[in-house]
XYZ file of C-alpha atoms in Angstrom:
671
model
C 10.264 -17.426 49.970
C 11.913 -20.687 51.257
C 13.186 -18.462 54.198
C 9.724 -18.386 55.437
C 8.067 -20.768 57.750
C 4.495 -22.770 56.259
C 2.574 -20.190 58.853
C 4.221 -17.299 57.097
C 4.503 -18.876 53.458
C 0.783 -19.160 53.677
C -0.001 -15.253 54.793
C 2.094 -13.983 51.597
C 0.353 -16.052 49.311
C -3.322 -15.777 50.551
C -4.767 -13.045 48.569
C -8.152 -14.356 48.267
C -9.983 -12.066 50.422
C -9.091 -9.646 53.435
C -6.672 -11.485 55.692
C -5.829 -10.896 59.260
C -2.384 -11.994 60.476
C -2.331 -12.712 64.226
C 1.124 -11.798 64.656
C 3.077 -12.923 67.954
C 6.379 -10.807 68.865
C 9.348 -12.089 67.260
C 7.294 -13.897 65.081
C 9.109 -12.261 61.627
C 5.461 -10.120 60.580
C 7.284 -7.759 58.902
C 9.596 -10.040 56.416
C 5.581 -11.241 55.859
C 4.826 -7.610 55.026
C 6.858 -7.127 52.846
C 7.522 -10.490 51.177
C 3.735 -9.964 50.054
C 3.778 -6.567 49.171
C 6.704 -8.425 46.420
C 4.296 -11.307 46.019
C 1.423 -8.716 44.762
C 3.958 -7.288 42.475
C 5.642 -10.118 40.408
C 3.223 -12.309 41.054
C -1.120 -10.855 41.418
C 0.034 -8.097 38.741
C -0.496 -5.443 40.997
C 1.022 -2.469 39.749
C 2.958 -1.207 42.942
C 1.301 2.606 42.314
C -1.917 0.215 43.119
C -0.456 -1.062 46.543
C -0.442 0.951 50.545
C 0.883 -0.701 53.223
C 0.239 1.723 56.361
C 2.516 1.244 59.402
C 2.420 3.830 63.230
C 5.706 5.880 63.008
C 8.240 7.290 59.702
C 11.092 5.101 60.547
C 9.105 1.326 60.424
C 7.190 2.962 56.903
C 10.626 3.893 55.787
C 12.376 0.524 56.891
C 9.393 -1.072 55.318
C 9.513 0.746 52.337
C 13.441 -0.031 52.161
C 13.101 -4.038 52.744
C 9.755 -4.440 50.101
C 11.448 -2.507 47.123
C 14.927 -5.361 47.514
C 12.455 -7.978 46.670
C 10.996 -6.197 43.514
C 13.271 -6.857 40.878
C 14.338 -3.738 38.837
C 11.901 -0.519 38.814
C 8.594 -2.440 39.436
C 8.743 -1.346 42.807
C 8.116 2.324 41.316
C 5.467 4.207 42.821
C 4.397 1.959 45.851
C 3.076 3.959 48.633
C 4.323 2.774 52.169
C 3.642 5.461 54.592
C 2.253 6.291 58.178
C -1.579 7.021 58.332
C -1.303 10.627 58.997
C 1.196 10.890 55.787
C -1.592 8.843 53.738
C -4.165 11.074 55.076
C -2.286 14.645 54.274
C -1.724 13.264 50.704
C -5.143 12.788 50.453
C -6.132 16.373 52.107
C -3.580 17.715 49.414
C -5.090 16.595 46.577
C -8.518 17.466 47.252
C -8.326 20.539 49.496
C -11.214 21.862 46.570
C -13.639 19.472 47.467
C -13.076 20.407 51.554
C -13.015 24.194 51.208
C -9.253 24.704 51.481
C -6.911 26.755 50.212
C -3.404 25.391 48.160
C -0.554 25.317 51.115
C -2.591 25.116 54.310
C -1.039 25.045 57.277
C -0.623 21.547 59.953
C -0.885 22.742 63.764
C 1.439 20.379 65.504
C 0.256 19.750 69.401
C 1.769 22.754 70.725
C 0.496 24.984 67.934
C -3.007 23.309 68.573
C -2.617 23.707 72.595
C -1.678 28.040 71.605
C -5.130 28.078 70.026
C -6.706 26.782 72.677
C -5.447 29.149 75.498
C -5.591 31.868 73.282
C -9.829 30.866 72.929
C -9.898 29.943 76.210
C -8.520 33.137 77.701
C -11.016 35.376 75.609
C -13.696 33.893 76.955
C -12.291 35.173 80.391
C -12.667 31.379 81.879
C -9.216 29.556 81.211
C -8.422 28.120 84.227
C -4.591 26.024 83.082
C -5.978 22.315 84.872
C -8.666 22.270 82.259
C -6.055 23.449 79.183
C -4.994 19.824 79.175
C -8.028 18.002 79.754
C -9.625 20.033 76.477
C -7.009 19.227 74.519
C -7.181 15.874 75.051
C -10.797 15.756 74.946
C -11.077 17.345 71.841
C -8.415 14.800 70.293
C -10.512 11.873 71.649
C -13.932 13.340 69.919
C -11.904 13.849 66.676
C -10.906 9.767 67.334
C -14.618 8.908 67.663
C -15.839 11.343 64.788
C -17.904 12.659 67.113
C -18.512 16.817 65.281
C -19.037 19.512 67.912
C -22.247 20.366 66.832
C -22.547 16.659 68.852
C -20.526 17.022 71.405
C -22.551 19.858 72.497
C -26.086 18.458 72.597
C -24.852 15.372 74.323
C -22.659 17.108 76.762
C -23.201 15.777 80.536
C -22.197 18.179 82.639
C -21.472 21.905 82.663
C -17.764 21.537 82.611
C -18.342 19.399 79.086
C -20.409 21.405 78.098
C -18.246 24.369 78.189
C -15.303 22.123 76.557
C -17.777 21.230 73.671
C -17.830 24.857 72.814
C -14.349 25.667 73.040
C -14.247 22.397 70.478
C -16.282 24.137 68.022
C -15.116 27.742 67.986
C -11.647 25.904 67.894
C -12.427 24.109 64.749
C -13.555 27.248 63.160
C -10.635 29.058 64.038
C -8.588 26.118 62.419
C -10.599 26.663 59.470
C -10.420 30.348 59.630
C -6.425 30.018 59.317
C -6.382 27.402 56.181
C -4.953 25.107 58.737
C -5.801 21.796 59.643
C -4.631 19.623 62.927
C -3.008 16.129 63.809
C -6.165 14.242 64.401
C -7.730 16.099 61.365
C -5.141 14.602 59.309
C -7.494 11.351 59.197
C -10.485 12.600 60.408
C -10.616 15.297 57.177
C -10.473 12.119 54.588
C -12.548 10.236 56.495
C -15.191 12.880 56.158
C -14.960 13.818 52.793
C -15.481 9.887 51.904
C -18.689 9.441 53.666
C -20.280 12.577 51.852
C -18.648 12.345 48.659
C -18.477 9.349 46.892
C -17.084 9.782 43.941
C -13.984 10.614 45.561
C -14.179 8.054 47.708
C -14.774 5.519 44.177
C -11.075 7.982 43.195
C -9.145 6.781 46.006
C -10.187 2.950 46.193
C -9.733 3.071 42.433
C -5.661 4.188 43.213
C -5.551 1.794 46.191
C -6.155 -1.917 44.848
C -4.645 -3.699 47.675
C -4.237 -2.506 51.091
C -1.531 -3.730 53.820
C -1.983 -2.375 57.201
C 0.801 -2.682 60.484
C 0.539 -2.824 63.921
C -3.660 -3.171 63.390
C -4.119 -3.388 67.358
C -2.602 -0.211 67.456
C -5.479 1.720 65.422
C -8.271 4.027 66.768
C -11.312 4.490 65.425
C -10.758 7.335 62.606
C -7.951 4.832 61.505
C -10.422 1.608 61.465
C -12.935 3.446 59.436
C -10.091 4.602 56.767
C -9.080 1.231 56.227
C -12.982 0.017 55.788
C -13.466 2.855 53.197
C -11.147 2.576 51.018
C -10.936 -1.263 50.848
C -15.108 -0.967 50.099
C -16.230 -4.307 49.467
C -13.924 -6.341 47.813
C -11.733 -7.279 50.641
C -8.332 -6.982 49.100
C -7.035 -6.188 52.672
C -4.000 -7.848 54.805
C -3.820 -6.828 58.435
C -0.579 -7.747 60.290
C -1.210 -7.160 64.077
C -1.165 -8.812 68.271
C -4.060 -7.562 70.173
C -1.790 -8.924 73.259
C 0.786 -5.704 72.227
C -1.682 -3.560 72.145
C -0.346 -0.837 75.179
C -1.875 2.291 73.400
C -5.345 3.379 74.308
C -4.704 5.813 76.594
C -3.967 7.672 72.934
C -7.109 5.884 71.518
C -5.856 2.622 70.003
C -8.666 0.243 70.315
C -7.720 -3.153 70.452
C -11.335 -4.618 69.801
C -10.549 -2.996 66.088
C -9.516 -6.821 65.364
C -12.769 -8.177 66.458
C -14.151 -5.822 64.464
C -12.499 -7.444 61.563
C -14.605 -10.291 61.617
C -18.268 -8.249 61.681
C -17.341 -6.157 58.797
C -15.669 -8.892 56.749
C -17.258 -12.296 57.301
C -15.305 -14.047 55.039
C -11.928 -12.969 57.518
C -9.083 -15.756 56.904
C -7.025 -15.547 59.721
C -3.496 -16.860 60.278
C -1.277 -17.394 63.386
C 2.071 -16.770 63.412
C 3.141 -18.330 66.569
C 6.746 -19.576 66.198
C 8.674 -16.849 67.645
C 12.722 -16.243 66.633
C 13.928 -14.284 69.199
C 13.689 -16.026 72.670
C 14.591 -19.026 75.212
C 11.505 -21.645 75.539
C 11.553 -20.463 79.258
C 10.857 -16.746 78.364
C 8.071 -17.266 76.453
C 5.992 -19.867 78.149
C 6.458 -17.184 81.242
C 4.942 -14.533 78.630
C 1.763 -17.260 77.004
C 1.268 -18.155 81.100
C 1.054 -14.305 82.227
C -1.410 -12.599 78.853
C -3.959 -15.911 79.391
C -5.397 -14.506 82.155
C -6.291 -11.988 79.772
C -9.858 -12.775 77.836
C -8.919 -13.192 73.800
C -11.199 -13.068 70.600
C -8.041 -15.261 68.861
C -6.176 -17.747 70.927
C -2.464 -17.945 70.157
C 0.268 -19.685 72.096
C 4.198 -18.327 71.070
C 6.448 -21.454 70.871
C 10.587 -21.493 69.767
C 12.828 -24.193 68.886
C 15.823 -22.443 70.829
C 17.095 -23.996 74.194
C 14.997 -23.865 77.258
C 17.380 -21.328 78.523
C 17.720 -19.771 82.241
C 14.917 -19.688 84.957
C 13.329 -16.104 85.325
C 14.710 -14.242 88.171
C 12.397 -12.012 90.202
C 14.520 -10.054 92.761
C 12.643 -8.229 95.552
C 15.233 -5.500 97.485
C 15.085 -3.379 100.359
C 14.127 -0.056 98.849
C 14.830 1.095 95.276
C 17.966 2.926 95.652
C 18.703 -0.682 96.610
C 16.734 -2.361 93.597
C 18.842 0.008 90.961
C 21.909 -0.680 93.199
C 21.786 -4.080 92.739
C 20.616 -3.944 88.401
C 23.999 -1.388 88.486
C 26.017 -4.678 90.273
C 24.137 -6.803 87.836
C 25.543 -5.418 84.599
C 28.842 -4.905 85.615
C 28.942 -8.611 86.692
C 26.961 -10.098 83.921
C 29.261 -8.444 81.421
C 32.541 -10.066 82.563
C 30.571 -13.403 83.411
C 28.462 -13.158 79.960
C 31.340 -11.279 77.816
C 28.837 -9.054 76.902
C 28.571 -6.037 75.049
C 27.104 -2.936 77.703
C 23.894 -2.698 74.258
C 23.264 -6.140 75.173
C 21.415 -4.869 78.400
C 17.728 -2.910 78.695
C 16.892 -1.589 81.681
C 12.873 -1.162 81.167
C 10.484 0.863 83.585
C 6.548 1.905 83.486
C 6.775 5.568 84.194
C 10.262 7.690 83.338
C 10.455 9.125 87.077
C 11.605 5.462 87.958
C 14.708 6.191 85.531
C 16.195 8.909 88.001
C 17.746 7.285 90.715
C 18.536 4.650 87.741
C 20.617 6.739 85.994
C 22.469 8.364 88.739
C 23.421 4.937 90.128
C 25.056 4.003 86.630
C 26.816 6.820 86.498
C 28.365 5.908 89.587
C 29.603 2.580 88.188
C 30.545 4.329 85.187
C 28.150 2.570 83.337
C 27.580 4.272 79.947
C 23.759 4.545 78.880
C 21.177 5.489 76.209
C 17.415 6.439 76.868
C 14.308 6.909 74.618
C 10.819 6.636 75.292
C 11.100 10.104 77.707
C 13.651 12.866 78.647
C 16.431 12.209 80.460
C 16.516 13.501 83.610
C 19.699 15.674 82.749
C 17.782 16.923 79.586
C 15.202 18.450 81.795
C 14.791 22.370 81.207
C 14.633 22.502 85.158
C 17.585 20.427 85.939
C 19.718 21.959 83.504
C 18.413 25.367 84.807
C 19.666 24.120 88.637
C 22.980 22.543 87.514
C 24.241 25.423 85.211
C 23.789 27.006 88.738
C 25.704 24.724 90.172
C 28.114 25.078 87.950
C 28.913 28.617 88.255
C 28.956 28.423 91.611
C 32.042 25.534 91.410
C 33.422 27.506 88.570
C 32.655 31.210 88.330
C 34.333 31.495 84.556
C 31.393 28.778 82.859
C 30.390 31.187 80.602
C 27.443 29.026 79.277
C 26.619 28.616 82.459
C 26.433 32.056 82.971
C 24.316 33.370 80.196
C 22.073 30.385 80.770
C 21.070 31.770 84.467
C 21.469 35.399 84.587
C 17.776 35.845 83.434
C 16.071 32.373 84.855
C 14.726 33.615 87.154
C 13.748 37.023 85.245
C 16.490 39.902 86.847
C 15.594 42.601 84.288
C 18.812 42.470 82.003
C 18.602 42.530 78.364
C 19.668 40.791 75.832
C 21.630 44.337 74.382
C 22.800 44.791 77.883
C 24.804 40.565 77.289
C 25.815 41.619 74.075
C 27.803 44.483 75.668
C 28.450 42.836 78.466
C 30.087 39.940 75.717
C 32.163 42.080 73.310
C 34.094 43.331 76.715
C 34.791 40.184 78.143
C 35.949 38.970 74.958
C 38.109 42.544 74.147
C 39.772 42.049 77.568
C 39.768 38.171 77.506
C 38.485 37.461 80.465
C 35.153 35.577 81.815
C 31.631 37.489 81.492
C 31.829 36.682 85.606
C 34.752 38.137 86.039
C 33.918 40.720 83.642
C 30.971 42.535 85.358
C 33.282 43.688 88.517
C 35.814 45.796 86.107
C 36.122 49.300 86.209
C 36.194 49.912 82.635
C 32.694 48.115 82.044
C 31.080 51.670 83.802
C 31.182 53.198 80.935
C 29.837 50.502 78.057
C 26.555 49.718 80.185
C 23.829 51.995 82.115
C 23.728 52.763 85.210
C 20.799 50.672 86.323
C 21.374 47.781 84.164
C 25.707 47.327 85.407
C 23.917 47.534 89.148
C 22.080 44.507 88.889
C 24.890 42.653 87.153
C 26.728 43.312 90.163
C 24.469 42.724 92.379
C 23.876 39.257 90.733
C 27.448 38.239 90.472
C 28.017 40.125 94.598
C 24.888 37.513 95.840
C 26.509 34.337 93.704
C 29.998 34.825 95.151
C 28.455 34.576 98.957
C 27.665 31.163 97.981
C 30.535 29.849 96.315
C 32.358 31.054 99.255
C 29.569 29.167 101.585
C 29.862 25.875 99.503
C 33.572 25.679 100.048
C 32.589 25.088 103.815
C 30.810 22.147 105.618
C 27.401 24.487 105.045
C 27.767 23.278 101.012
C 24.260 21.858 100.937
C 22.760 25.229 103.349
C 24.131 26.991 100.361
C 22.553 25.229 97.334
C 18.917 24.681 99.482
C 19.132 28.827 100.225
C 20.791 29.537 96.605
C 17.589 27.695 95.102
C 15.050 29.689 97.642
C 16.928 33.154 97.206
C 16.142 33.202 93.388
C 12.107 31.661 93.835
C 12.842 28.944 91.301
C 9.508 27.591 92.403
C 7.964 31.037 91.732
C 9.784 30.307 88.611
C 8.142 27.231 87.544
C 4.744 28.618 88.497
C 4.651 31.450 86.519
C 5.615 29.358 83.145
C 4.163 25.967 83.871
C 1.010 24.788 82.256
C -0.560 23.835 85.637
C 0.271 24.022 88.334
C 0.737 20.473 89.202
C 3.364 20.197 86.297
C 5.419 23.089 88.426
C 5.353 20.540 91.555
C 6.108 17.870 89.432
C 9.015 20.097 88.056
C 9.733 21.447 91.242
C 9.845 17.333 92.755
C 12.529 17.027 90.616
C 15.018 19.678 91.413
C 14.509 18.542 95.204
C 15.775 15.248 93.852
C 18.810 16.460 92.326
C 19.863 18.169 95.558
C 19.093 15.200 97.538
C 21.159 12.890 95.345
C 23.813 15.704 95.552
C 23.502 15.676 99.323
C 24.128 11.897 99.119
C 27.325 12.339 97.147
C 28.580 15.373 99.932
C 27.766 13.112 102.903
C 27.069 8.929 101.806
C 25.181 6.557 104.098
C 27.712 4.324 103.745
C 30.008 4.374 106.162
C 32.309 3.035 103.627
C 32.458 5.253 101.010
C 34.290 8.255 100.659
C 32.452 11.841 101.406
C 33.305 13.652 97.934
C 33.477 17.571 97.448
C 30.841 19.268 95.575
C 32.904 20.850 92.861
C 33.757 16.537 92.099
C 30.031 15.985 92.714
C 29.150 19.031 90.359
C 31.349 17.506 87.745
C 30.410 13.967 88.148
C 26.413 14.895 87.214
C 27.621 17.306 84.403
C 28.860 13.866 82.546
C 25.079 13.618 81.500
C 25.180 17.060 80.035
C 28.034 16.301 77.954
C 27.044 12.772 76.588
C 23.074 14.649 75.735
C 25.348 17.658 73.910
C 27.481 14.595 72.042
C 25.717 13.236 68.644
C 24.521 10.031 69.372
C 25.200 7.072 66.665
C 23.598 3.661 67.051
C 26.590 1.731 67.109
C 27.144 3.077 70.874
C 28.362 0.511 73.322
C 25.663 1.891 75.822
C 22.677 0.186 78.448
C 19.673 0.791 76.968
C 16.746 2.561 79.278
C 13.612 3.348 77.453
C 10.168 2.740 79.035
C 7.915 -0.075 78.467
C 5.748 1.931 75.813
C 8.685 2.721 74.135
C 10.138 -0.656 74.161
C 7.652 -2.093 71.699
C 8.807 -3.689 68.537
C 13.023 -3.699 69.971
C 14.513 -6.568 71.266
C 17.670 -7.532 73.905
C 19.833 -10.309 75.008
C 19.649 -9.671 78.501
C 16.449 -7.429 80.148
C 15.344 -6.091 82.909
C 12.303 -4.792 84.152
C 12.078 -2.175 87.763
C 9.366 -1.943 90.053
C 7.492 -4.923 89.526
C 4.359 -3.680 92.284
C 0.491 -2.965 92.526
C 0.243 0.733 92.023
C 3.691 0.677 89.212
C 3.232 -2.020 87.373
C -0.054 -2.204 86.834
C -0.107 1.631 87.472
C -2.717 3.111 90.028
C -4.270 4.826 87.730
C -5.136 1.100 85.506
C -6.644 -0.067 88.366
C -8.425 2.545 89.522
C -9.944 2.941 85.904
C -10.228 -0.880 85.569
C -7.616 -1.698 82.784
C -5.031 -3.697 83.997
C -5.447 -6.163 81.189
C -3.516 -3.057 79.335
C -0.921 -3.065 82.063
C -0.865 -6.591 81.574
C -0.218 -6.271 78.106
C 2.540 -4.351 78.855
C 4.470 -6.400 81.157
C 3.844 -9.103 78.042
C 5.720 -6.776 75.656
C 8.610 -5.788 78.258
C 8.776 -9.715 79.177
C 8.696 -10.814 74.908
C 11.961 -7.985 74.416
C 13.845 -10.127 75.953
C 16.151 -12.847 73.981
C 18.742 -14.701 76.313
C 17.620 -14.226 80.468
C 14.767 -12.286 82.390
C 15.367 -10.440 85.496
C 12.188 -8.893 87.300
C 12.753 -6.269 89.729
C 10.789 -5.181 92.868
C 11.707 -3.062 96.262
C 10.103 -3.546 99.497
C 9.421 -0.374 100.446
C 9.393 2.679 98.311
C 9.838 6.935 98.500
C 6.028 8.164 97.259
C 5.118 11.618 97.919
C 7.537 12.229 100.145
C 7.106 9.514 102.150
C 8.465 5.886 102.577
C 5.805 3.823 102.160
C 5.560 -0.659 102.450
C 4.777 -1.697 98.879
C 2.898 -5.174 97.666
C 3.910 -6.943 94.794
C 2.496 -7.490 91.671
C -0.441 -9.201 90.909
C 1.257 -10.154 87.594
C 3.967 -11.994 88.899
C 1.747 -14.391 90.930
C 0.723 -15.297 86.919
C 3.792 -16.122 86.494
C 4.724 -20.394 86.459
C 6.014 -21.019 89.618
C 8.566 -24.012 87.797
C 10.506 -21.011 85.421
C 10.902 -18.517 88.068
C 14.089 -18.304 90.529
C 12.502 -15.858 93.750
C 16.009 -13.770 95.757
C 14.896 -11.510 99.028
C 11.372 -13.290 99.307
C 12.260 -14.790 102.863
C 12.976 -18.421 101.240
C 17.014 -18.218 101.179
C 19.279 -18.987 104.436
C 22.271 -16.613 104.883
C 24.612 -19.442 104.372
C 23.112 -20.093 100.179
C 23.140 -16.568 100.183
C 27.117 -16.400 100.911
C 27.096 -19.487 98.402
C 25.805 -17.968 95.917
C 28.253 -14.774 96.361
C 31.522 -17.264 96.325
C 30.123 -19.092 93.020
C 30.153 -15.616 91.200
C 33.122 -14.260 92.513
C 34.695 -17.605 91.580
C 33.484 -17.383 88.234
C 34.746 -14.248 87.683
C 38.362 -15.319 88.908
C 37.685 -18.428 86.580
C 37.378 -16.012 83.923
C 40.769 -13.921 84.816
C 42.296 -16.933 84.859
C 41.716 -17.790 81.564
């Protein structure tokens, strides 16, 4: 306990009633939860088996349980429950399946299973519009989180379309029950309904869980809030830890107002604020406090730190998105030397995954290692892997992996048995699959029609390959993508036409990037051959296949949503522009407050330095558009930020800045 500050100690020791620990970013909330668990077991005579701590990810639950167990002597922590909400719900259903009308060994449908069932039900009625499928799945999830039963959804439908979805919801639930299955949302909804209808079962679980702790409380949805309220009952044996300023998951049902509801449902609620931040400099915290003060607050708090004032916050405006990505890459190279830092000390954060595409290519160009989380890497997307496989085969026909990936993408009626025969033949002759296709000996092993289809493909690809060695490389590649009608293939296999178009945009982006490598706009850059360009891009594919290790020295690239809970010495946030951050959808839906919280989360990830980036022009929907700077930049304290690229710097100042940077680097090498 001596390692805790006075507020943290107060939160750990308070057990006289319900307690809300308002824990600001970097304020040591996990220490409070784990030490409170130890305090309950060792000093309050509550056995570990009667304590439950809930959070939102398996990783967080694992770490919390490990830390709590280490704090308790001997085997006193045996039986402690530390789990996600959904795992607790699953355990309740497993225990009470008879009351619920399930058979033992019920199934759990994940998102893909649910989608397939919905598709089947909607097709059966002949009313499947693929654009409706996502909407239907999302709406049913929202209804379940809000405890809206199918009958109520049908009676309260405000339009014919909503009524159709409500009827699908009813049939979907019936089908799930017939399959002896529950979906992800049911893991919370089913226990909540059971507790509402069966007092005896509820009392059993209230006796079992004598004290409940909840982490990241601002992320709870309606059903989760109700489950907590049911389990605690009138005893008030509850501690919740959260930060309304970090509630960034409304799109998946989270309700920050659940924190305000606590005061209504538990009038004797004790509120303890953790405002001392152990992560960031004073300047970063002042900037974050200024920004979030523009949101309305039920609970006021101000983060502070006893660390140094720190470096000014930099806001850098670049000409376009390419200059923005180039500047970040150059900054990382320079700062790594100046600060004698590691690559993993740097993080690049962004609002949407599409912003990462150009940044990835720039990092690769500068040979900066990086890791991505919170979204699929551009080079790990199916459509990019497909086209890259074609390109690999164009520059190297002996690439068997690439051959097998694309021989039936799109389909060419070349079956697996034909490919098995081809593979055995190529192995016996010790040649590649592509080379084997033209050998005379293959005629006796593969039926004439199948062989003709394989050879037609190989001859077509060889022509592309020959053209790609000339000055017409890009024309040949674009023609290749058109020849296979890859766009049509995407439309056949995507969940909606919008998804197919988005994937095709990724393909065009890849082709444009290769084009720029072959004929760079900057005359000082040497053009490279198609083979060299493909080899450079394949690097990402190889990195994806390597086993990732946390110890690898890589720049971290992740979405602002995925960055929550993490911290980095040096942070860059891309795209501080209207329609990006805040996002266009949030502006239209008048939900800018959540976007401001998202920006606040990004800012408070930084420990030592923070750089906010934006572009004057950005390509959107194929057109270059003028941008306007994010309203959030105006909400930052003017005396704590340095602006660059807004027209106030003279050429002499810029030249002097460049000389200073160069001198710093030279001085380091002299040392």
